[in-house]
Coordinates of C-alpha atoms in Angstrom, one line a residue:
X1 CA 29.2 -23.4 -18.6
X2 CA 25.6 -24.6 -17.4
X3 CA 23.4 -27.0 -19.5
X4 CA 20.8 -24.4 -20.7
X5 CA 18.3 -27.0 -20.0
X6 CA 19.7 -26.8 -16.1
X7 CA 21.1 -30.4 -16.0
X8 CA 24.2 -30.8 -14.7
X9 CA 26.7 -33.0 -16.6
X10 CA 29.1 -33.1 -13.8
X11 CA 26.8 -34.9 -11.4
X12 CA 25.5 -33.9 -7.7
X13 CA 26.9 -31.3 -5.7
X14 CA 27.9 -32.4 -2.0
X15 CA 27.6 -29.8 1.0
X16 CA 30.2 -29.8 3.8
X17 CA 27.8 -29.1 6.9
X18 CA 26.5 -32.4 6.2
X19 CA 28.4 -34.8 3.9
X20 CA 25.0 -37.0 3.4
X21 CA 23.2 -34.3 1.2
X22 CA 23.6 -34.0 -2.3
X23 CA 22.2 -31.7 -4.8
X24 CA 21.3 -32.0 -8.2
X25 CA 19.9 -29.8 -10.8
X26 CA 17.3 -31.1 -13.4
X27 CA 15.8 -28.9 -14.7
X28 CA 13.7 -30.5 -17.3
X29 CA 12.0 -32.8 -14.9
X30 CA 11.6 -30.4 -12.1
X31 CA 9.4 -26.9 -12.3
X32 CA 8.6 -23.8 -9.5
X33 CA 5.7 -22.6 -11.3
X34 CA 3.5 -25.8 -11.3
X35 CA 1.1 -23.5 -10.2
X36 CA 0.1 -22.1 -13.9
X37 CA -1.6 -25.4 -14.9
X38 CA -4.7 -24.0 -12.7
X39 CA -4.8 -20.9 -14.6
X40 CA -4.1 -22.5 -17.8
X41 CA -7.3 -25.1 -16.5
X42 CA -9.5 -21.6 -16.2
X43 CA -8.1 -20.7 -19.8
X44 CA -9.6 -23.8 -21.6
X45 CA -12.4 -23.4 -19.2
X46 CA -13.2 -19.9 -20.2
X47 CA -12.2 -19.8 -24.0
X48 CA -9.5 -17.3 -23.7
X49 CA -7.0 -18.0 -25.9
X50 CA -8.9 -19.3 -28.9
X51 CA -11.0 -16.1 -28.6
X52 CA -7.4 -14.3 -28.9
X53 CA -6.1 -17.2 -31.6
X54 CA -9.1 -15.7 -33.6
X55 CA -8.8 -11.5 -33.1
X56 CA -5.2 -11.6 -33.8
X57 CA -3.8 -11.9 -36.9
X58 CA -0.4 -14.3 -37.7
X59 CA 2.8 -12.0 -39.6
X60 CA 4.0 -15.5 -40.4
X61 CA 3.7 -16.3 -44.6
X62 CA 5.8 -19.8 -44.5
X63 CA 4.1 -23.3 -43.3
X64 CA 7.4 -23.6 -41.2
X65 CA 6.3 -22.1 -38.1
X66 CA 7.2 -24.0 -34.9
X67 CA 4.9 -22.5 -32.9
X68 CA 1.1 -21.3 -33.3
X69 CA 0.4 -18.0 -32.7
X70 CA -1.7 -18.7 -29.6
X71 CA 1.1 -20.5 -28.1
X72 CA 3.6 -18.1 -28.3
X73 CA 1.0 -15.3 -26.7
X74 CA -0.1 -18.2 -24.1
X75 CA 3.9 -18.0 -23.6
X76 CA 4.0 -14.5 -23.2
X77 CA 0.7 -13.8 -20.9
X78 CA 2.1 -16.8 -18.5
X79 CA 5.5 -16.2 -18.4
X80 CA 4.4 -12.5 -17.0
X81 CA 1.8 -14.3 -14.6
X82 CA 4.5 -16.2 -12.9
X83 CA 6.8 -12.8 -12.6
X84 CA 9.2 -13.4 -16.0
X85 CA 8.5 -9.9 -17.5
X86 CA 11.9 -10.3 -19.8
X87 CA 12.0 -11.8 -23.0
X88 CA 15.5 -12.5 -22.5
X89 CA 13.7 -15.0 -19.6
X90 CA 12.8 -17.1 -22.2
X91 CA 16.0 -18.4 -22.5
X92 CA 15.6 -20.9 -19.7
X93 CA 11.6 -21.0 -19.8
X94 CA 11.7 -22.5 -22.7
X95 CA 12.7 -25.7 -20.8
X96 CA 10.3 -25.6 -18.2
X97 CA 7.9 -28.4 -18.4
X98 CA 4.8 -26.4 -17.0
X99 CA 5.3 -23.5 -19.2
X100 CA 5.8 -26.2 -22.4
X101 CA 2.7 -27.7 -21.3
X102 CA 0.8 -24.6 -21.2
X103 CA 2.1 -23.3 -24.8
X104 CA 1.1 -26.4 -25.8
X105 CA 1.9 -28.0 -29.6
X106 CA 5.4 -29.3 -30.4
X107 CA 6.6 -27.5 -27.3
X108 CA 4.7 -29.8 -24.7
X109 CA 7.1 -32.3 -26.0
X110 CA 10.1 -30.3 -27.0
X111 CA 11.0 -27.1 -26.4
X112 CA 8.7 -23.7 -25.6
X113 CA 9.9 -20.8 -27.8
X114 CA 13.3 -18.7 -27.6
X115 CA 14.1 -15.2 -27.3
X116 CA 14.4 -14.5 -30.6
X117 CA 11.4 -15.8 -31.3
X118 CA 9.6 -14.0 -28.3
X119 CA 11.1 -10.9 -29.5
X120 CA 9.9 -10.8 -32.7
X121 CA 6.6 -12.0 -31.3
X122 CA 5.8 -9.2 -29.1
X123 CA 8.1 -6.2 -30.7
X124 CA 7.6 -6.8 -34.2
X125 CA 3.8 -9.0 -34.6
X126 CA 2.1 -7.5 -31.8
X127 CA 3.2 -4.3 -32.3
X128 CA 1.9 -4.0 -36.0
X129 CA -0.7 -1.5 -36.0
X130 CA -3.4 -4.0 -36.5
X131 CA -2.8 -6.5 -34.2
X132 CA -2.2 -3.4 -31.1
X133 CA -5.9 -2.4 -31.9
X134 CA -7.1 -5.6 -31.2
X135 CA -4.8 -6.5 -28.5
X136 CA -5.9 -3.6 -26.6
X137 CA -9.2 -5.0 -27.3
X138 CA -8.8 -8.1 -26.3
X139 CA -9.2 -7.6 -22.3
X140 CA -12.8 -6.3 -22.7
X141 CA -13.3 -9.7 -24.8
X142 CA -12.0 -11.7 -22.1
X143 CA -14.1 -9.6 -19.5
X144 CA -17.3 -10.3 -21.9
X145 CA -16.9 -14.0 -21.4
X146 CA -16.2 -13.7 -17.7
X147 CA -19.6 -11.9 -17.4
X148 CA -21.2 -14.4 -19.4
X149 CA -20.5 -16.5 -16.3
X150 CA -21.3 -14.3 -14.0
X151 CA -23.5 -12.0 -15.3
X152 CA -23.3 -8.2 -13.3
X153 CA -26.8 -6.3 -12.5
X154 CA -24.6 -2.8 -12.8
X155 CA -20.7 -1.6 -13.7
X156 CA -19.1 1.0 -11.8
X157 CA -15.7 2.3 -14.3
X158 CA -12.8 3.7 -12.2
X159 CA -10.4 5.6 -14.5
X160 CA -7.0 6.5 -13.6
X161 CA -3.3 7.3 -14.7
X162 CA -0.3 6.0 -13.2
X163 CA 3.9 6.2 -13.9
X164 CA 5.7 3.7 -15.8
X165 CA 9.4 5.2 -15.1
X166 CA 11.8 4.4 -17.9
X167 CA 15.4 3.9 -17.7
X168 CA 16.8 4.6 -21.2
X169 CA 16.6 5.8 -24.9
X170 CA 12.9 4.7 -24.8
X171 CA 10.7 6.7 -27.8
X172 CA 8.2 8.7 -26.1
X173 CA 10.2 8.9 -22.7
X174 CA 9.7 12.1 -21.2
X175 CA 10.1 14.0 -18.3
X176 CA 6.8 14.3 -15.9
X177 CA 7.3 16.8 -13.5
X178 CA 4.7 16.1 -11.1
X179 CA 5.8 12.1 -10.7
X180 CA 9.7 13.9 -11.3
X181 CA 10.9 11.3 -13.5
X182 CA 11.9 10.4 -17.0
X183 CA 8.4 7.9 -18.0
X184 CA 5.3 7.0 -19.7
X185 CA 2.0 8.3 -18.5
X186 CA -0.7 5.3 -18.9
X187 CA -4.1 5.5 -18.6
X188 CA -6.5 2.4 -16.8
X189 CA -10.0 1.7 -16.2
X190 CA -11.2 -0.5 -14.1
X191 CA -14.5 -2.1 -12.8
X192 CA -15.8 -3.1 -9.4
X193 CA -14.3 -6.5 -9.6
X194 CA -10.9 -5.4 -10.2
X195 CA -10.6 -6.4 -14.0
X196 CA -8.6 -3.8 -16.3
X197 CA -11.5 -3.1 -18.9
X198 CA -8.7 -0.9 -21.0
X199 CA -5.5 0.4 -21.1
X200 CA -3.6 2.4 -23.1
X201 CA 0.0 4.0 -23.5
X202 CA 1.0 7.8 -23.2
X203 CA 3.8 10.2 -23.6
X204 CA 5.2 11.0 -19.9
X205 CA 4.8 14.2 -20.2
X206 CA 0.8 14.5 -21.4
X207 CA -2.2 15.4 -18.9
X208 CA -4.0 12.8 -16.6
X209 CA -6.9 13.1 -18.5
X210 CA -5.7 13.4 -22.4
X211 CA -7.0 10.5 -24.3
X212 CA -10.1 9.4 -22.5
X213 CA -12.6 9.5 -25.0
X214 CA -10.5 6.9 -26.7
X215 CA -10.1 4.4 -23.5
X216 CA -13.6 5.3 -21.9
X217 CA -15.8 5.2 -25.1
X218 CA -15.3 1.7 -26.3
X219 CA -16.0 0.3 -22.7
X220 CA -19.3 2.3 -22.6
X221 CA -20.0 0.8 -25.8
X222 CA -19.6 -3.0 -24.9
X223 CA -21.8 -2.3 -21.9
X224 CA -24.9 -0.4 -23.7
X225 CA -28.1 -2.6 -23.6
X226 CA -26.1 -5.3 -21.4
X227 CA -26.6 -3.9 -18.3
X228 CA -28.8 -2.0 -15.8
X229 CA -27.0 0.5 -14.9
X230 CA -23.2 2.1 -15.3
X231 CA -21.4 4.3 -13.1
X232 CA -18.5 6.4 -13.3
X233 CA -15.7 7.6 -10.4
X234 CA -12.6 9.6 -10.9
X235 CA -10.3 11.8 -9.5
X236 CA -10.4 16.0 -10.1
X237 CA -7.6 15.2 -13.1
X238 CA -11.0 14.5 -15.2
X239 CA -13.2 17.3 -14.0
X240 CA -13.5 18.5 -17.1
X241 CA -16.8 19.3 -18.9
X242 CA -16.6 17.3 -22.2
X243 CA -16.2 14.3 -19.4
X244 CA -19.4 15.2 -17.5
X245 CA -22.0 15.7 -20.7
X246 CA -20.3 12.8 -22.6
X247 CA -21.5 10.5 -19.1
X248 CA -24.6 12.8 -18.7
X249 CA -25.2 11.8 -22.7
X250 CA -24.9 7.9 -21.9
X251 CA -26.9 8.1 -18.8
X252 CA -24.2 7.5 -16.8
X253 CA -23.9 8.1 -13.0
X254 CA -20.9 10.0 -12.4
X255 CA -19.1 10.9 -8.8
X256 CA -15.9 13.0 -9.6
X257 CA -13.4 14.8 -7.4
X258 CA -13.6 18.7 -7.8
X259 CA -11.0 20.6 -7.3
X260 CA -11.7 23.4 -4.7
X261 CA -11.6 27.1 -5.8
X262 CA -13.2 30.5 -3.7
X263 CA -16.5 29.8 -5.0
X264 CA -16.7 26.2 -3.4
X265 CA -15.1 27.3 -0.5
X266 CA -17.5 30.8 0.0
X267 CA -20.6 28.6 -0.3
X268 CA -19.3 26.0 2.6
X269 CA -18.3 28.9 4.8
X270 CA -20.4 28.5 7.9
X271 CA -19.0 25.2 7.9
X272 CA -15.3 25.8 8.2
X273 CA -15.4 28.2 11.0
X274 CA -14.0 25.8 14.2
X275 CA -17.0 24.2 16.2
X276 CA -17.4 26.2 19.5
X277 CA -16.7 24.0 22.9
X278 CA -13.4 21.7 23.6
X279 CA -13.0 19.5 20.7
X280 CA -13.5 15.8 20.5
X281 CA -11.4 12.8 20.2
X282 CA -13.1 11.5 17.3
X283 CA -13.4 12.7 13.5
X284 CA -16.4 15.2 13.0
X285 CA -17.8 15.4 9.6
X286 CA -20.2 17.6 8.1
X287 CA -21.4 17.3 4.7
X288 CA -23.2 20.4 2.7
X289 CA -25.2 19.8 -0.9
X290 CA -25.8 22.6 -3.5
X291 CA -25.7 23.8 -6.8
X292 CA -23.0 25.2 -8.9
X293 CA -22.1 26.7 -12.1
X294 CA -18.2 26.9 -13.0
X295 CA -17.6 29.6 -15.6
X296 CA -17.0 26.7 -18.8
X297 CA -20.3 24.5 -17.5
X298 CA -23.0 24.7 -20.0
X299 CA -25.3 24.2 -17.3
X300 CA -25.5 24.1 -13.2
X301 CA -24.6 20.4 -11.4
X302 CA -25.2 19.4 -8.1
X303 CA -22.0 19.6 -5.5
X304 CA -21.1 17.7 -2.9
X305 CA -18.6 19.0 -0.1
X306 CA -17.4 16.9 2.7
X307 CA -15.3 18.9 5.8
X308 CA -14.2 16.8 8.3
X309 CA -12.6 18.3 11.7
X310 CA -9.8 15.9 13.1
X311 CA -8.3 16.0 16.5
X312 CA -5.5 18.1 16.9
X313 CA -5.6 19.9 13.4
X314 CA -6.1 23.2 13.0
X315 CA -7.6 23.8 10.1
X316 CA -10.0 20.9 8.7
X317 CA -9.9 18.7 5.8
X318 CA -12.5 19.8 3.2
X319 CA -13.3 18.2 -0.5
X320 CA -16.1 18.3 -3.5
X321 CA -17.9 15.9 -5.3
X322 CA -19.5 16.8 -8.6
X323 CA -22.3 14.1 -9.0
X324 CA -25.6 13.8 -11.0
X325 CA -26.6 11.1 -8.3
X326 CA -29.9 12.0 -6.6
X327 CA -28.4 9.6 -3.5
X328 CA -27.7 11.2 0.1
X329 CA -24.3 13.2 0.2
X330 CA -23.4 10.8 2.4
X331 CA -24.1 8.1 0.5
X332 CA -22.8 9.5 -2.8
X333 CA -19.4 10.2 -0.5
X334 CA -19.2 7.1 0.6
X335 CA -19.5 5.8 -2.8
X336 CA -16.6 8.0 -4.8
X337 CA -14.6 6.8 -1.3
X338 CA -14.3 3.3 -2.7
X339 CA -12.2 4.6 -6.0
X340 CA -9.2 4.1 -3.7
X341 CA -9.6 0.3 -4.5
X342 CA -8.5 1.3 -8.1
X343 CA -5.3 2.4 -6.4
X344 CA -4.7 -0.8 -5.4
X345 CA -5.1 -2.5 -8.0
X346 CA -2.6 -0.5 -9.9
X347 CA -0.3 -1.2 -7.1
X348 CA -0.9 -5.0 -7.5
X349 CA -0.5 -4.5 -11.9
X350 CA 3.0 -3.3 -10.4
X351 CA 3.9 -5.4 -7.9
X352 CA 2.7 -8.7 -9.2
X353 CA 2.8 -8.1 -13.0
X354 CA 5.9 -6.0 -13.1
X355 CA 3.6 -3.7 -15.6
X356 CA 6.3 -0.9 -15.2
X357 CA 9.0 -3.3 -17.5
X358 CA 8.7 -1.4 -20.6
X359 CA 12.2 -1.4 -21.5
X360 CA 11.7 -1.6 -25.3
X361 CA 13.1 1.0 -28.0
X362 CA 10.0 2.1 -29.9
X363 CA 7.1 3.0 -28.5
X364 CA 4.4 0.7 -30.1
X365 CA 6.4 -2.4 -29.0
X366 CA 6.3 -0.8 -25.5
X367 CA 2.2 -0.5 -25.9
X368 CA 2.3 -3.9 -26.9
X369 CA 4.0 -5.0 -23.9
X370 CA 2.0 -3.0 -21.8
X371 CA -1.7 -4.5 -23.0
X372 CA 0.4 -8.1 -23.2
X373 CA 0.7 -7.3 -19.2
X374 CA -3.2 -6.2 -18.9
X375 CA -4.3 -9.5 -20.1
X376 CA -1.9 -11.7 -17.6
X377 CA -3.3 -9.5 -14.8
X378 CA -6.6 -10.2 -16.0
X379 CA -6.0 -13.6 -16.2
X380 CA -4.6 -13.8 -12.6
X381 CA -7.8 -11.5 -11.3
X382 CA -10.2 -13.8 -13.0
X383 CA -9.2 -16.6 -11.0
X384 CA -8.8 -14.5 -7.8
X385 CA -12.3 -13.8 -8.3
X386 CA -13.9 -17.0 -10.3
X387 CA -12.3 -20.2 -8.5
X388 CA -10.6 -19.2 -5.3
X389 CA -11.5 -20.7 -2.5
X390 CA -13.0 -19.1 1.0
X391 CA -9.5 -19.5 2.8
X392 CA -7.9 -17.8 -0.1
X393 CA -10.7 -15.6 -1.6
X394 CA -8.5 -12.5 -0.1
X395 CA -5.4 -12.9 -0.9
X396 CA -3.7 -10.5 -3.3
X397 CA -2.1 -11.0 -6.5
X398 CA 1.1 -11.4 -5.4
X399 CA 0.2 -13.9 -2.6
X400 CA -1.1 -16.2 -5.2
X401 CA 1.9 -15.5 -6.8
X402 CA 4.1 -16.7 -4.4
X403 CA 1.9 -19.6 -2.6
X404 CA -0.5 -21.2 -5.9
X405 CA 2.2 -20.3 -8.7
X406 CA 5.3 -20.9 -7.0
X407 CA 4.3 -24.7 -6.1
X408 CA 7.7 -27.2 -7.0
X409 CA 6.9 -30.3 -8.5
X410 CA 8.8 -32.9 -10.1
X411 CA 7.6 -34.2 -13.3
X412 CA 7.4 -38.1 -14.1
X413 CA 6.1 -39.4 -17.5
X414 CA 4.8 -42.5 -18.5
X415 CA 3.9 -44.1 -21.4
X416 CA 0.2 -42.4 -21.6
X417 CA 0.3 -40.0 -19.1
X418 CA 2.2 -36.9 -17.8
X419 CA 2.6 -36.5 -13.5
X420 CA 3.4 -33.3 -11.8
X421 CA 4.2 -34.2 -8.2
X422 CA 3.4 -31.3 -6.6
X423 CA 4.9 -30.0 -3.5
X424 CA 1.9 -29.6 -0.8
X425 CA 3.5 -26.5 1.3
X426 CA 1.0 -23.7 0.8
X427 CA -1.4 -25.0 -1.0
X428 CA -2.2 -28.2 -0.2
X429 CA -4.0 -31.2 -2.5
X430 CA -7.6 -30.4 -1.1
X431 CA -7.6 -26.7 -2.1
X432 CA -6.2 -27.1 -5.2
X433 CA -8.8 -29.3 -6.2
X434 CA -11.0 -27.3 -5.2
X435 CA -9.4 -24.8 -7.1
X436 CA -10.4 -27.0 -9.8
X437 CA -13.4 -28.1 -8.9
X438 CA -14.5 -24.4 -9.3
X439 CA -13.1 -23.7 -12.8
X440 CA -14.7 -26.9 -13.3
X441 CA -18.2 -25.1 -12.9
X442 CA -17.6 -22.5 -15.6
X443 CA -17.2 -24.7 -18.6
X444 CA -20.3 -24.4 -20.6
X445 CA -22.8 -27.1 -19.8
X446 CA -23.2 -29.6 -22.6
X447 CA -26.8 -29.3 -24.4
X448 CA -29.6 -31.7 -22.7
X449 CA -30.1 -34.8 -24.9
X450 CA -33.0 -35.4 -26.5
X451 CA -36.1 -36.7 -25.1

């Protein structure tokens, strides 16, 4: 049986092809996600985890605890940064000398924590009632700090739903015909920079919409008096009334999707009869602007209707916009266009973050999990955004996953000091410094000294 550590006690392995190679194994002294000390650098930079050390609350009563609470959740939030969505990964993690350096404590010189440990951690601690309220507020916090940095003239909220399919016994697990799967049914918002401002857990089987007061509200709060301006873009899932006068009440700029009905459609009519003459290779697009009063509206909103006639269609591609923007159609079409980046990013939450893994029993130890994966994808966005490079400033979660995470290095230790020797492949020395050299420019600046 393997050394859990990863050394091998039976020495190097020889390969046949050529009878000069050897390999060993060693694992305590070699790592493949050297890469996370950067984005633990942009944590001490930023204050993250002692702003979460202080919202989140410790189950532990004894003094015998191996591990501080901001260690373990350092742990957690890391370990799903570098793609180790299981706790049952923490059985070899724990061993890892970049992710003991970055929980920090005994376990820099020992041993990170186990699974048991992480399991009671995030299905048992986090998933108290208390500590899920604040973890789900927790990613605004960190967003707060990140705009202290970088302070934003205006916010514009993208809100959408997405699947988590489930594979099992899991409380809350429904059916969803539409996505025709057994899943949950959460519910994201998103600003213009591509953090996750909330996030919450649902049922599979509940509407796109149901629960947005409750994930929309508390961003709208943090933002009142902070900013100049918010805006607001969804799809026609939340084209609902109580949406529009609870954004009309905040002063909010609004462009949502409306779904088309014989009303719409009768008041666009002279533009969806076929343009006379042989038709074009390009798209044609006509836009049309009017007023409109759906039966449940307490009052009439302006509509937007975009038809567009492409090349060898027969019929053309027509779709409304309820805004209270005074902007051109075009512009204010243009603008509700660029909600498809929201898309994306719940793509990369997927892809990168592996935010789909909820494979717990109960359903609150599934919410933690899912807000646990919020933060490491805020965590990975803030540096995306904050300290990457021009050559780099493009690439996707995942590629940083890959190239800046994934770096191998060998670990050597001396008497006052602790070396990674990092492999230079995709990343080489002079853009990870400055990698660092950027982080470096967030940390508050020290007070001037006295005259």
């Amino acid at each position: 049986m393997a050394h859990p550590t990863g050394e091998s006690k039976d020495g190097a392995l020889k390969l046949d092809f050529d009878r000069r190679l050897m390999v060993q194994f060693r694992g305590c002294v070699v790592t493949s996600d050297a890469g996370l000390l950067a984005y633990r650098e942009l944590d001490d930079a930023l204050g993250l985890s002692a702003v979460a050390g202080e919202t989140l609350a410790d189950a532990r009563t004894g003094k015998n605890g191996h591990h501080a609470l901001v260690g373990l959740l350092r742990q957690s939030v890391f370990g799903r940064l570098a793609g180790y969505e299981d706790v049952n990964d923490a059985e070899r993690l724990r061993y890892d000398p970049a992710m003991r350096w970055i929980v920090g404590g005994r376990a820099a010189q020992g041993r990170a924590a186990s699974p048991s440990q992480m399991g009671r951690f995030e299905t048992q601690w986090l998933a108290a009632p208390a500590n899920l309220s604040a973890l789900s507020d927790l990613s605004g916090q960190w967003i707060d700090i990140v705009h202290g940095r970088r302070p934003p003239k205006g916010i514009v909220l993208d809100m959408d739903s997405s699947v988590s399919p489930t594979h099992g016994e899991q409380e809350d697990s429904v059916w969803n015909g539409h996505y025709a799967c057994t899943c949950y049914h959460p519910l994201f918002v998103f600003n213009q920079f591509g953090d996750l401002e909330r996030c919450t857990l649902r049922p599979g089987n509940v509407h796109s919409a149901d629960g947005w007061v409750s994930v929309l509200k508390p961003v709208i709060v943090r933002y009142q008096g902070k900013v100049l301006r918010i805006y607001f873009r969804a799809d026609a899932a939340f084209a609902m009334p109580g949406v529009y006068e609870c954004l009309e009440a905040e002063r909010i700029k609004y462009a949502i999707r409306l779904p088309a009905n014989q009303v719409l459609q009768n008041r666009i009519g002279y533009l969806l009869k076929r343009p006379v003459g042989r038709p074009p290779n390009e798209v044609r697009r006509y836009y049309a602007n009017f007023t409109y009063q759906a039966a449940s509206w307490t009052k009439p909103r302006r509509v937007i209707a975009k038809v567009e006639w492409h090349p060898g269609e027969l019929y053309p591609r027509v779709g409304f916009i309820v805004t209270n923007m005074s902007r051109p159609a075009e512009r204010v079409v243009a603008f509700y266009n660029k909600r498809g980046t929201c898309e994306q990013w719940i793509k990369e939450g997927k892809g990168a973050i592996k935010w789909t893994r909820l494979s717990c029993r109960t359903f609150a130890a599934n919410a933690a999990r899912l807000q646990l994966h919020a933060l490491a994808y805020n965590l990975g966005n803030f540096l995306r955004t904050l300290a990457t490079p021009e050559p780099i400033k493009d690439w996707s979660l995942t590629s940083l996953k890959e190239k800046l995470i994934k770096i191998g290095a060998k670990v050597v230790s001396h008497g006052r000091y602790v070396v990674f020797q990092m492999a230079e492949v995709a990343i080489p020395r002079q853009m990870f410094q400055e990698i660092l050299r950027l982080i470096a420019e967030l940390r508050p600046q020290p007070p001037p000294a006295p005259a």
